[in-house]
Coordinates of C-alpha atoms in Angstrom, one line a residue:
M1 CA -8.3 23.1 -55.0
K2 CA -5.0 21.5 -55.9
K3 CA -2.9 20.3 -53.0
V4 CA 0.3 22.3 -52.5
R5 CA 3.4 20.4 -52.4
L6 CA 6.7 20.9 -51.0
K7 CA 8.0 21.4 -54.4
D8 CA 5.3 24.0 -55.1
L9 CA 6.5 26.2 -52.0
A10 CA 10.1 25.9 -53.0
Q11 CA 9.4 27.3 -56.5
M12 CA 7.2 30.1 -55.1
A13 CA 9.9 31.1 -52.6
G14 CA 12.8 30.7 -55.0
V15 CA 14.7 28.2 -52.7
S16 CA 15.4 24.6 -52.7
E17 CA 12.9 21.9 -51.3
T18 CA 15.4 21.1 -48.5
T19 CA 15.4 24.6 -47.3
V20 CA 11.6 24.7 -47.2
S21 CA 11.7 21.5 -45.3
L22 CA 14.1 22.9 -42.7
V23 CA 12.2 26.0 -42.2
L24 CA 8.9 24.3 -41.7
N25 CA 10.3 21.8 -39.4
G26 CA 11.9 24.4 -37.3
R27 CA 15.3 23.4 -38.0
P28 CA 18.5 25.7 -38.5
S29 CA 19.1 27.0 -41.9
R30 CA 21.4 29.6 -43.4
I31 CA 18.5 31.7 -45.2
S32 CA 17.6 35.3 -43.8
Q33 CA 14.8 35.7 -41.3
A34 CA 12.8 37.5 -44.0
K35 CA 13.1 34.5 -46.3
R36 CA 12.0 32.2 -43.4
D37 CA 9.0 34.5 -42.8
E38 CA 8.1 34.4 -46.4
I39 CA 8.1 30.5 -46.5
E40 CA 6.0 30.3 -43.3
A41 CA 3.6 32.8 -44.9
L42 CA 3.3 31.0 -48.2
A43 CA 2.7 27.6 -46.3
E44 CA -0.1 29.3 -44.3
L45 CA -1.6 31.1 -47.2
H46 CA -1.8 27.8 -49.4
H47 CA -2.7 25.5 -46.4
Y48 CA 0.3 23.5 -46.9
R49 CA 0.3 20.2 -44.9
A50 CA 3.4 18.0 -44.4
N51 CA 3.0 14.4 -46.2
H52 CA 3.9 12.4 -43.0
L53 CA 3.2 9.2 -44.8
A54 CA 5.7 9.9 -47.5
R55 CA 8.2 10.9 -44.7
S56 CA 7.6 7.7 -42.9
L57 CA 8.3 5.6 -45.9
S58 CA 11.7 7.2 -46.5
T59 CA 12.7 7.3 -42.7
Q60 CA 11.0 4.0 -41.7
T61 CA 9.5 5.9 -38.7
T62 CA 6.1 7.6 -38.1
H63 CA 6.9 9.4 -34.9
T64 CA 3.7 7.9 -33.3
I65 CA 3.4 5.8 -30.2
G66 CA 0.5 3.5 -29.2
L67 CA -0.7 3.7 -25.6
I68 CA -3.3 1.2 -24.4
V69 CA -5.1 1.7 -21.1
P70 CA -7.5 -0.7 -19.4
D71 CA -10.2 1.9 -18.3
I72 CA -10.1 5.6 -19.5
E73 CA -12.8 6.5 -17.2
N74 CA -10.5 5.7 -14.1
P75 CA -9.0 9.1 -13.3
F76 CA -5.6 7.3 -12.4
F77 CA -5.3 6.0 -16.0
A78 CA -6.6 9.3 -17.5
T79 CA -3.7 11.0 -15.6
V80 CA -1.3 8.5 -16.8
A81 CA -2.3 9.0 -20.4
K82 CA -2.1 13.0 -20.0
V83 CA 1.4 12.6 -18.5
I84 CA 2.7 10.3 -21.3
T85 CA 1.1 12.2 -23.9
N86 CA 2.6 15.5 -22.8
T87 CA 6.1 14.0 -22.4
L88 CA 6.1 12.3 -25.8
S89 CA 4.7 15.6 -27.4
K90 CA 7.7 17.6 -26.3
E91 CA 9.9 14.9 -28.1
G92 CA 7.8 15.4 -31.3
Y93 CA 5.8 12.2 -31.1
M94 CA 2.0 11.7 -31.4
V95 CA 0.3 9.3 -29.1
L96 CA -2.7 7.0 -30.3
I97 CA -4.6 6.3 -27.2
A98 CA -6.8 3.0 -27.2
N99 CA -9.0 1.8 -24.3
S100 CA -9.3 -2.0 -23.6
D101 CA -12.2 -1.9 -21.1
E102 CA -10.4 -4.5 -19.1
S103 CA -10.6 -7.1 -22.0
L104 CA -7.9 -9.5 -23.0
E105 CA -9.3 -9.9 -26.4
A106 CA -9.4 -6.0 -26.8
D107 CA -5.7 -5.9 -25.7
K108 CA -5.0 -8.4 -28.6
R109 CA -6.9 -6.6 -31.3
L110 CA -5.7 -3.0 -30.2
I111 CA -1.9 -4.2 -30.1
K112 CA -2.6 -5.6 -33.7
E113 CA -4.4 -2.5 -34.9
L114 CA -1.5 -0.2 -33.6
L115 CA 1.3 -2.4 -35.0
D116 CA -0.7 -2.2 -38.4
R117 CA -0.5 1.6 -38.2
Q118 CA 3.2 1.3 -38.0
V119 CA 3.8 2.8 -34.6
D120 CA 7.3 3.2 -33.5
G121 CA 6.6 1.7 -30.1
L122 CA 3.9 0.6 -27.5
I123 CA 3.3 1.5 -23.9
L124 CA 0.9 -0.9 -22.3
C125 CA -1.2 -1.0 -19.2
V126 CA -2.8 -4.3 -19.9
S127 CA -6.2 -5.3 -18.7
N128 CA -6.9 -7.3 -15.6
E129 CA -7.7 -10.3 -18.0
S130 CA -4.5 -9.9 -19.8
N131 CA -2.5 -9.3 -16.4
A132 CA -3.9 -12.7 -15.2
S133 CA -2.8 -14.5 -17.9
Q134 CA 1.0 -15.6 -18.3
A135 CA 0.2 -17.0 -21.6
F136 CA -0.8 -13.6 -22.8
Y137 CA 2.5 -12.3 -22.0
E138 CA 4.4 -15.2 -23.7
K139 CA 2.1 -15.4 -26.8
V140 CA 1.3 -11.8 -27.5
I141 CA 3.5 -9.4 -25.7
Q142 CA 6.8 -11.2 -26.2
K143 CA 6.0 -11.4 -30.0
I144 CA 5.5 -7.6 -30.4
D145 CA 8.1 -6.5 -33.1
V146 CA 8.6 -3.0 -31.9
P147 CA 10.0 -1.5 -28.7
Y148 CA 7.5 -1.7 -25.8
V149 CA 7.1 -0.9 -22.0
L150 CA 4.7 -2.7 -19.6
L151 CA 3.2 0.2 -17.3
D152 CA 1.7 -0.1 -13.9
R153 CA 0.4 -3.7 -14.2
G154 CA 3.4 -6.0 -14.8
Y155 CA 4.2 -9.6 -14.6
Q156 CA 5.7 -11.7 -12.1
N157 CA 9.3 -13.2 -13.1
V158 CA 9.6 -10.7 -15.9
D159 CA 12.9 -8.5 -15.2
E160 CA 12.8 -6.1 -18.1
N161 CA 10.8 -3.4 -19.6
Q162 CA 8.4 -2.8 -16.8
V163 CA 7.7 0.3 -14.9
L164 CA 5.8 -0.5 -11.7
F165 CA 5.0 0.9 -8.3
D166 CA 5.6 -1.4 -5.3
S167 CA 2.1 -2.5 -4.6
Y168 CA 3.1 -4.7 -1.6
Y169 CA 4.8 -1.7 0.2
G170 CA 1.7 0.6 -0.7
S171 CA -0.8 -1.6 0.9
Y172 CA 1.6 -2.4 3.7
I173 CA 1.9 1.2 4.8
A174 CA -1.9 1.8 4.3
T175 CA -2.7 -0.9 6.7
Q176 CA 0.0 -0.2 9.2
Y177 CA -1.5 3.4 9.2
L178 CA -4.8 2.0 10.3
I179 CA -3.3 -0.2 12.9
E180 CA -1.3 2.6 14.4
K181 CA -4.6 4.7 14.6
G182 CA -5.8 1.7 17.0
H183 CA -7.9 -0.3 14.6
T184 CA -7.9 -4.1 14.8
G185 CA -11.0 -5.0 12.7
I186 CA -9.4 -4.2 9.5
A187 CA -11.2 -5.1 6.3
C188 CA -9.7 -5.2 2.9
I189 CA -11.3 -4.6 -0.7
T190 CA -8.8 -6.2 -2.9
G191 CA -8.2 -6.0 -6.7
K192 CA -8.7 -9.0 -8.9
L193 CA -6.7 -11.7 -7.1
D194 CA -5.6 -13.7 -10.3
T195 CA -3.5 -10.4 -11.2
F196 CA -0.1 -9.5 -10.0
V197 CA -1.2 -6.1 -8.6
G198 CA -4.3 -7.5 -7.0
K199 CA -2.2 -10.2 -5.3
R200 CA 0.5 -8.0 -4.2
R201 CA -1.8 -5.4 -2.5
L202 CA -3.6 -8.4 -0.6
E203 CA -0.2 -9.5 0.5
G204 CA 1.0 -6.2 1.8
Y205 CA -2.2 -6.0 3.8
T206 CA -1.9 -9.5 5.3
A207 CA 1.8 -8.9 6.0
A208 CA 1.1 -5.6 8.0
M209 CA -1.7 -7.4 9.9
A210 CA 0.5 -10.4 10.8
D211 CA 3.5 -8.2 11.8
A212 CA 1.0 -6.6 14.3
N213 CA -0.2 -10.0 15.6
L214 CA -3.7 -9.2 14.3
H215 CA -5.8 -12.2 12.9
V216 CA -6.7 -12.0 9.2
D217 CA -10.2 -12.9 9.1
E218 CA -11.3 -14.2 5.6
A219 CA -14.7 -12.8 6.2
M220 CA -13.2 -9.3 6.1
I221 CA -11.6 -9.9 2.8
F222 CA -13.7 -8.8 -0.3
E223 CA -12.6 -9.3 -3.7
G224 CA -13.1 -6.4 -6.2
D225 CA -11.8 -5.5 -9.7
F226 CA -10.7 -1.9 -9.2
R227 CA -14.0 -0.6 -10.5
Y228 CA -16.7 1.3 -8.5
K229 CA -19.4 -1.4 -8.7
S230 CA -17.3 -4.3 -7.8
A231 CA -16.8 -2.8 -4.3
Q232 CA -20.4 -1.4 -4.0
V233 CA -21.8 -4.9 -4.0
H234 CA -19.8 -5.6 -0.7
V235 CA -20.9 -2.5 1.0
P236 CA -24.0 -4.0 2.8
Q237 CA -21.7 -6.9 4.3
I238 CA -18.9 -4.4 5.3
I239 CA -21.5 -2.1 7.3
A240 CA -23.4 -5.1 8.8
N241 CA -20.1 -6.7 10.2
E242 CA -19.7 -4.9 13.5
M243 CA -16.2 -6.1 13.9
I244 CA -15.1 -3.9 11.1
T245 CA -13.9 -0.5 12.2
A246 CA -11.7 0.2 9.1
V247 CA -11.2 -0.7 5.6
F248 CA -8.1 -0.8 3.4
A249 CA -9.4 -0.5 -0.4
S250 CA -6.9 -1.4 -3.1
N251 CA -7.9 1.7 -5.1
D252 CA -9.7 5.0 -4.6
I253 CA -12.5 4.2 -6.8
M254 CA -13.6 1.3 -4.7
A255 CA -12.7 3.3 -1.5
Y256 CA -15.2 5.9 -2.4
A257 CA -17.9 3.3 -3.3
L258 CA -17.9 2.6 0.4
V259 CA -17.5 6.2 1.4
S260 CA -20.5 7.2 -0.5
E261 CA -22.7 4.8 1.2
L262 CA -21.0 5.6 4.7
L263 CA -22.0 9.1 4.3
K264 CA -25.7 8.0 4.2
Q265 CA -25.2 6.0 7.6
Q266 CA -25.4 7.7 10.9
D267 CA -24.6 4.8 13.1
R268 CA -21.5 3.4 11.5
D269 CA -18.1 4.9 12.0
I270 CA -15.7 3.1 9.6
E271 CA -12.4 4.7 8.6
V272 CA -11.3 4.1 5.0
V273 CA -7.8 4.2 3.3
G274 CA -7.4 4.1 -0.5
Y275 CA -5.0 3.7 -3.0
D276 CA -4.0 6.1 -5.9
N277 CA -4.7 9.4 -4.1
L278 CA -7.2 10.7 -6.8
E279 CA -8.8 14.0 -6.6
L280 CA -12.2 12.7 -5.6
S281 CA -12.9 14.4 -2.5
N282 CA -14.6 17.2 -4.1
M283 CA -17.0 14.8 -5.7
F284 CA -18.0 13.1 -2.4
G285 CA -17.3 15.9 0.1
Y286 CA -15.1 13.6 2.1
V287 CA -11.3 13.3 2.2
I288 CA -9.5 10.0 3.0
A289 CA -6.0 8.9 3.4
S290 CA -4.8 7.2 0.4
V291 CA -1.5 5.7 -1.1
A292 CA 0.0 8.3 -3.4
Q293 CA 1.9 7.4 -6.7
D294 CA 4.2 9.7 -8.6
V295 CA 2.5 9.4 -12.1
E296 CA 5.0 11.9 -13.5
A297 CA 7.9 9.7 -12.5
L298 CA 5.9 6.7 -13.9
G299 CA 5.4 8.3 -17.2
S300 CA 9.0 9.7 -17.4
H301 CA 10.6 6.3 -16.7
A302 CA 8.2 4.5 -19.3
V303 CA 9.2 7.0 -21.9
N304 CA 13.1 6.6 -21.1
I305 CA 12.8 2.9 -21.5
L306 CA 10.9 3.2 -24.8
F307 CA 13.3 5.6 -26.3
E308 CA 16.1 3.2 -25.1
G309 CA 14.5 0.7 -27.4
I310 CA 13.7 2.8 -30.3
K311 CA 17.1 4.6 -30.4
N312 CA 19.5 2.1 -29.1
K313 CA 17.7 -1.3 -29.7
K314 CA 18.1 -2.0 -25.9
K315 CA 15.8 -3.4 -23.2
L316 CA 16.3 -2.0 -19.8
P317 CA 15.7 -3.5 -16.2
N318 CA 12.5 -3.0 -14.5
V319 CA 11.9 0.2 -12.6
V320 CA 10.0 -0.3 -9.3
L321 CA 8.8 3.1 -7.7
K322 CA 8.0 3.5 -4.1
P323 CA 4.6 5.1 -3.2
Y324 CA 3.8 6.9 0.0
L325 CA 0.9 7.5 2.2
H326 CA -0.8 10.8 1.8
K327 CA -2.5 11.2 5.2
V328 CA -5.5 13.4 6.3

Protein backbone atom coordinates (compact mmCIF):
# COMPACT_ATOMS: atom_id res chain seq x y z
CA MET A 1 0.00 0.00 0.00
CA LYS A 2 1.36 3.41 -0.99
CA LYS A 3 2.12 5.68 1.94
CA VAL A 4 -0.15 8.73 2.00
CA ARG A 5 1.65 12.05 2.22
CA LEU A 6 0.54 15.43 3.50
CA LYS A 7 0.39 16.57 -0.11
CA ASP A 8 -2.00 13.74 -0.96
CA LEU A 9 -4.39 14.63 1.87
CA ALA A 10 -4.37 18.27 0.77
CA GLN A 11 -5.36 17.28 -2.77
CA MET A 12 -8.15 15.00 -1.52
CA ALA A 13 -9.58 17.72 0.72
CA GLY A 14 -9.04 20.56 -1.77
CA VAL A 15 -7.02 22.65 0.64
CA SER A 16 -3.38 23.65 1.08
CA GLU A 17 -0.74 21.49 2.76
CA THR A 18 -0.40 24.18 5.42
CA THR A 19 -4.09 23.89 6.28
CA VAL A 20 -3.86 20.09 6.61
CA SER A 21 -0.79 20.46 8.83
CA LEU A 22 -2.58 22.98 11.08
CA VAL A 23 -5.62 20.74 11.47
CA LEU A 24 -3.68 17.55 12.20
CA ASN A 25 -1.52 19.33 14.76
CA GLY A 26 -4.57 20.77 16.50
CA ARG A 27 -3.72 24.36 15.69
CA PRO A 28 -6.17 27.17 14.83
CA SER A 29 -7.14 27.71 11.19
CA ARG A 30 -9.86 29.66 9.37
CA ILE A 31 -11.54 26.67 7.73
CA SER A 32 -14.97 25.43 8.78
CA GLN A 33 -15.51 22.68 11.32
CA ALA A 34 -16.96 20.51 8.55
CA LYS A 35 -13.77 20.80 6.50
CA ARG A 36 -11.67 20.15 9.62
CA ASP A 37 -13.69 16.98 10.28
CA GLU A 38 -13.22 15.93 6.65
CA ILE A 39 -9.43 16.30 6.85
CA GLU A 40 -9.24 14.31 10.10
CA ALA A 41 -11.46 11.59 8.62
CA LEU A 42 -9.29 11.34 5.49
CA ALA A 43 -6.16 11.07 7.63
CA GLU A 44 -7.68 8.26 9.66
CA LEU A 45 -9.08 6.47 6.60
CA HIS A 46 -5.72 6.46 4.82
CA HIS A 47 -3.67 5.75 8.00
CA TYR A 48 -1.70 8.96 7.60
CA ARG A 49 1.35 9.31 9.86
CA ALA A 50 3.27 12.54 10.20
CA ASN A 51 6.87 12.51 9.00
CA HIS A 52 8.63 13.56 12.19
CA LEU A 53 12.05 13.05 10.64
CA ALA A 54 11.32 15.60 7.90
CA ARG A 55 9.89 17.98 10.46
CA SER A 56 12.94 17.67 12.71
CA LEU A 57 15.24 18.39 9.77
CA SER A 58 13.39 21.61 9.01
CA THR A 59 12.96 22.78 12.61
CA GLN A 60 16.22 21.38 14.04
CA THR A 61 14.20 19.90 16.90
CA THR A 62 12.83 16.40 17.53
CA HIS A 63 10.57 17.08 20.52
CA THR A 64 12.19 14.14 22.29
CA ILE A 65 13.96 14.18 25.65
CA GLY A 66 16.34 11.52 26.95
CA LEU A 67 15.92 10.35 30.55
CA ILE A 68 18.53 8.10 32.15
CA VAL A 69 17.79 6.44 35.49
CA PRO A 70 20.12 4.18 37.49
CA ASP A 71 17.69 1.45 38.51
CA ILE A 72 14.25 1.26 36.88
CA GLU A 73 13.27 -1.57 39.29
CA ASN A 74 13.56 0.85 42.22
CA PRO A 75 10.03 2.25 42.78
CA PHE A 76 11.45 5.72 43.48
CA PHE A 77 13.06 5.99 40.05
CA ALA A 78 10.04 4.40 38.38
CA THR A 79 7.87 7.11 39.96
CA VAL A 80 10.34 9.82 38.90
CA ALA A 81 10.23 8.52 35.32
CA LYS A 82 6.42 8.50 35.34
CA VAL A 83 6.18 12.06 36.67
CA ILE A 84 8.69 13.43 34.15
CA THR A 85 7.12 11.53 31.25
CA ASN A 86 3.64 12.82 32.12
CA THR A 87 4.90 16.39 32.55
CA LEU A 88 6.79 16.44 29.26
CA SER A 89 3.93 14.73 27.40
CA LYS A 90 1.68 17.67 28.26
CA GLU A 91 4.24 19.92 26.54
CA GLY A 92 4.27 17.77 23.40
CA TYR A 93 7.53 15.92 24.10
CA MET A 94 8.23 12.21 23.90
CA VAL A 95 10.61 10.75 26.49
CA LEU A 96 13.17 8.05 25.72
CA ILE A 97 13.87 6.27 29.04
CA ALA A 98 17.13 4.37 29.50
CA ASN A 99 18.32 2.33 32.48
CA SER A 100 22.04 2.41 33.39
CA ASP A 101 21.81 -0.39 35.99
CA GLU A 102 24.14 1.63 38.25
CA SER A 103 26.98 1.49 35.72
CA LEU A 104 29.31 4.32 34.72
CA GLU A 105 30.08 2.69 31.38
CA ALA A 106 26.36 2.34 30.69
CA ASP A 107 25.85 6.03 31.52
CA LYS A 108 28.52 6.98 28.97
CA ARG A 109 27.07 4.71 26.30
CA LEU A 110 23.47 5.80 26.89
CA ILE A 111 24.33 9.50 26.81
CA LYS A 112 26.06 9.00 23.46
CA GLU A 113 23.20 6.93 22.04
CA LEU A 114 20.57 9.44 23.09
CA LEU A 115 22.58 12.32 21.65
CA ASP A 116 22.97 10.32 18.42
CA ARG A 117 19.18 10.18 18.29
CA GLN A 118 19.12 13.98 18.27
CA VAL A 119 17.24 14.46 21.55
CA ASP A 120 16.52 18.09 22.41
CA GLY A 121 17.71 17.66 25.97
CA LEU A 122 18.73 15.18 28.68
CA ILE A 123 17.57 14.56 32.25
CA LEU A 124 20.18 12.50 34.07
CA CYS A 125 19.95 10.60 37.32
CA VAL A 126 23.42 9.12 37.18
CA SER A 127 24.59 5.76 38.48
CA ASN A 128 26.39 5.35 41.80
CA GLU A 129 29.61 4.75 39.86
CA SER A 130 29.21 7.96 37.89
CA ASN A 131 28.17 9.92 40.95
CA ALA A 132 31.35 8.82 42.71
CA SER A 133 33.52 10.15 39.86
CA GLN A 134 34.19 13.86 39.56
CA ALA A 135 36.08 13.00 36.38
CA PHE A 136 32.85 11.64 34.88
CA TYR A 137 31.21 15.00 35.46
CA GLU A 138 34.12 16.92 33.97
CA LYS A 139 34.85 14.64 31.01
CA VAL A 140 31.36 13.47 30.08
CA ILE A 141 28.56 15.58 31.51
CA GLN A 142 30.17 18.99 30.95
CA LYS A 143 30.76 18.07 27.29
CA ILE A 144 27.09 17.31 26.58
CA ASP A 145 26.09 19.69 23.78
CA VAL A 146 22.35 19.87 24.48
CA PRO A 147 20.58 21.31 27.54
CA TYR A 148 20.65 18.89 30.47
CA VAL A 149 19.60 18.59 34.10
CA LEU A 150 21.13 16.46 36.83
CA LEU A 151 18.40 14.91 38.94
CA ASP A 152 18.46 13.63 42.54
CA ARG A 153 22.12 12.54 42.45
CA GLY A 154 24.19 15.66 42.07
CA TYR A 155 27.80 16.66 42.40
CA GLN A 156 29.48 18.65 45.12
CA ASN A 157 30.73 22.13 44.14
CA VAL A 158 28.44 22.24 41.09
CA ASP A 159 26.05 25.18 41.37
CA GLU A 160 23.86 24.93 38.26
CA ASN A 161 21.35 22.66 36.52
CA GLN A 162 20.87 20.27 39.43
CA VAL A 163 17.58 19.42 41.17
CA LEU A 164 18.22 17.67 44.47
CA PHE A 165 16.69 16.88 47.81
CA ASP A 166 18.54 17.93 50.96
CA SER A 167 19.82 14.48 51.93
CA TYR A 168 21.66 15.79 54.98
CA TYR A 169 18.48 17.29 56.40
CA GLY A 170 16.41 14.21 55.57
CA SER A 171 18.70 11.81 57.38
CA TYR A 172 19.08 14.25 60.28
CA ILE A 173 15.33 14.39 60.96
CA ALA A 174 15.01 10.60 60.54
CA THR A 175 17.72 9.98 63.17
CA GLN A 176 16.35 12.73 65.41
CA TYR A 177 12.95 11.00 65.32
CA LEU A 178 14.50 7.79 66.66
CA ILE A 179 16.39 9.71 69.35
CA GLU A 180 13.21 11.46 70.47
CA LYS A 181 11.57 8.05 70.83
CA GLY A 182 14.24 7.14 73.37
CA HIS A 183 16.67 5.13 71.27
CA THR A 184 20.40 5.48 71.90
CA GLY A 185 21.75 2.44 70.06
CA ILE A 186 20.93 3.63 66.56
CA ALA A 187 22.59 1.94 63.61
CA CYS A 188 22.79 3.28 60.07
CA ILE A 189 22.68 1.47 56.74
CA THR A 190 24.29 3.90 54.33
CA GLY A 191 24.28 4.30 50.59
CA LYS A 192 27.55 4.16 48.65
CA LEU A 193 29.92 6.32 50.66
CA ASP A 194 31.92 7.46 47.65
CA THR A 195 28.80 9.20 46.30
CA PHE A 196 27.54 12.65 47.22
CA VAL A 197 24.11 11.39 48.33
CA GLY A 198 25.57 8.50 50.32
CA LYS A 199 27.98 10.78 52.17
CA ARG A 200 25.36 13.44 52.93
CA ARG A 201 22.91 10.93 54.40
CA LEU A 202 25.61 9.51 56.65
CA GLU A 203 26.63 13.05 57.68
CA GLY A 204 23.04 13.87 58.63
CA TYR A 205 22.87 10.75 60.80
CA THR A 206 26.18 11.43 62.56
CA ALA A 207 25.26 15.11 63.13
CA ALA A 208 21.94 14.19 64.76
CA MET A 209 23.72 11.68 67.00
CA ALA A 210 26.39 14.22 67.96
CA ASP A 211 23.82 16.94 68.70
CA ALA A 212 22.14 14.52 71.10
CA ASN A 213 25.51 13.69 72.72
CA LEU A 214 25.28 10.11 71.53
CA HIS A 215 28.40 8.16 70.58
CA VAL A 216 28.66 7.14 66.93
CA ASP A 217 29.90 3.58 66.99
CA GLU A 218 31.63 2.56 63.74
CA ALA A 219 30.41 -0.99 64.38
CA MET A 220 26.87 0.31 63.92
CA ILE A 221 27.48 1.78 60.46
CA PHE A 222 26.89 -0.59 57.56
CA GLU A 223 27.58 0.41 53.97
CA GLY A 224 25.02 -0.49 51.30
CA ASP A 225 24.42 0.72 47.76
CA PHE A 226 20.68 1.54 47.92
CA ARG A 227 19.74 -1.98 46.72
CA TYR A 228 17.95 -4.71 48.67
CA LYS A 229 20.76 -7.27 48.68
CA SER A 230 23.34 -4.71 49.82
CA ALA A 231 21.44 -4.31 53.08
CA GLN A 232 20.40 -7.94 53.36
CA VAL A 233 24.02 -9.06 53.87
CA HIS A 234 24.26 -6.89 57.01
CA VAL A 235 21.04 -8.13 58.63
CA PRO A 236 22.64 -10.96 60.70
CA GLN A 237 25.17 -8.53 62.24
CA ILE A 238 22.49 -5.98 63.04
CA ILE A 239 20.22 -8.54 64.69
CA ALA A 240 23.12 -10.09 66.62
CA ASN A 241 24.22 -6.73 68.09
CA GLU A 242 22.10 -6.35 71.22
CA MET A 243 23.13 -2.69 71.57
CA ILE A 244 21.14 -1.85 68.43
CA THR A 245 17.52 -0.94 69.15
CA ALA A 246 16.86 1.14 66.03
CA VAL A 247 18.17 1.55 62.48
CA PHE A 248 18.10 4.43 60.06
CA ALA A 249 18.34 3.04 56.50
CA SER A 250 19.34 5.42 53.71
CA ASN A 251 16.47 4.27 51.50
CA ASP A 252 13.30 2.20 51.86
CA ILE A 253 14.55 -0.65 49.71
CA MET A 254 17.32 -1.31 52.22
CA ALA A 255 15.03 -0.58 55.18
CA TYR A 256 12.61 -3.29 54.11
CA ALA A 257 15.45 -5.76 53.61
CA LEU A 258 15.91 -5.46 57.37
CA VAL A 259 12.17 -5.39 58.09
CA SER A 260 11.56 -8.61 56.14
CA GLU A 261 14.06 -10.46 58.33
CA LEU A 262 12.87 -8.86 61.57
CA LEU A 263 9.35 -10.07 60.86
CA LYS A 264 10.72 -13.62 61.12
CA GLN A 265 12.31 -12.90 64.50
CA GLN A 266 10.27 -13.13 67.69
CA ASP A 267 12.92 -12.01 70.16
CA ARG A 268 14.34 -8.83 68.54
CA ASP A 269 12.48 -5.53 68.65
CA ILE A 270 14.31 -3.09 66.37
CA GLU A 271 12.63 0.06 65.09
CA VAL A 272 13.42 0.95 61.47
CA VAL A 273 13.17 4.29 59.69
CA GLY A 274 13.63 4.48 55.94
CA TYR A 275 14.05 7.08 53.24
CA ASP A 276 11.86 7.77 50.13
CA ASN A 277 8.46 6.87 51.68
CA LEU A 278 7.74 4.24 49.05
CA GLU A 279 4.49 2.26 48.93
CA LEU A 280 6.04 -0.98 50.17
CA SER A 281 3.99 -1.61 53.31
CA ASN A 282 1.40 -3.68 51.43
CA MET A 283 4.16 -5.95 50.14
CA PHE A 284 5.72 -6.56 53.54
CA GLY A 285 2.68 -6.14 55.78
CA TYR A 286 4.56 -3.67 57.94
CA VAL A 287 4.61 0.14 57.96
CA ILE A 288 7.69 2.17 58.88
CA ALA A 289 8.38 5.86 59.30
CA SER A 290 10.23 7.21 56.27
CA VAL A 291 11.65 10.42 54.86
CA ALA A 292 9.24 11.61 52.17
CA GLN A 293 10.27 13.48 49.04
CA ASP A 294 7.96 15.42 46.73
CA VAL A 295 8.62 13.67 43.42
CA GLU A 296 6.11 15.90 41.62
CA ALA A 297 8.16 18.95 42.63
CA LEU A 298 11.40 17.20 41.65
CA GLY A 299 10.08 16.47 38.16
CA SER A 300 8.50 19.89 37.72
CA HIS A 301 11.70 21.76 38.60
CA ALA A 302 13.76 19.48 36.35
CA VAL A 303 11.49 20.17 33.37
CA ASN A 304 11.51 23.92 34.06
CA ILE A 305 15.30 24.01 34.10
CA LEU A 306 15.49 21.90 30.96
CA PHE A 307 13.07 24.17 29.08
CA GLU A 308 15.02 27.21 30.18
CA GLY A 309 18.02 25.65 28.46
CA ILE A 310 16.09 24.62 25.35
CA LYS A 311 14.12 27.82 24.83
CA ASN A 312 16.32 30.53 26.28
CA LYS A 313 19.80 28.91 26.21
CA LYS A 314 20.19 29.61 29.93
CA LYS A 315 21.49 27.59 32.84
CA LEU A 316 19.74 27.98 36.19
CA PRO A 317 20.99 27.71 39.79
CA ASN A 318 20.53 24.44 41.64
CA VAL A 319 17.17 23.71 43.21
CA VAL A 320 17.43 22.02 46.62
CA LEU A 321 14.15 20.66 47.94
CA LYS A 322 13.35 19.91 51.59
CA PRO A 323 12.16 16.42 52.47
CA TYR A 324 9.96 15.74 55.50
CA LEU A 325 9.41 12.78 57.80
CA HIS A 326 6.32 10.67 57.28
CA LYS A 327 5.67 9.23 60.75
CA VAL A 328 3.66 6.15 61.72
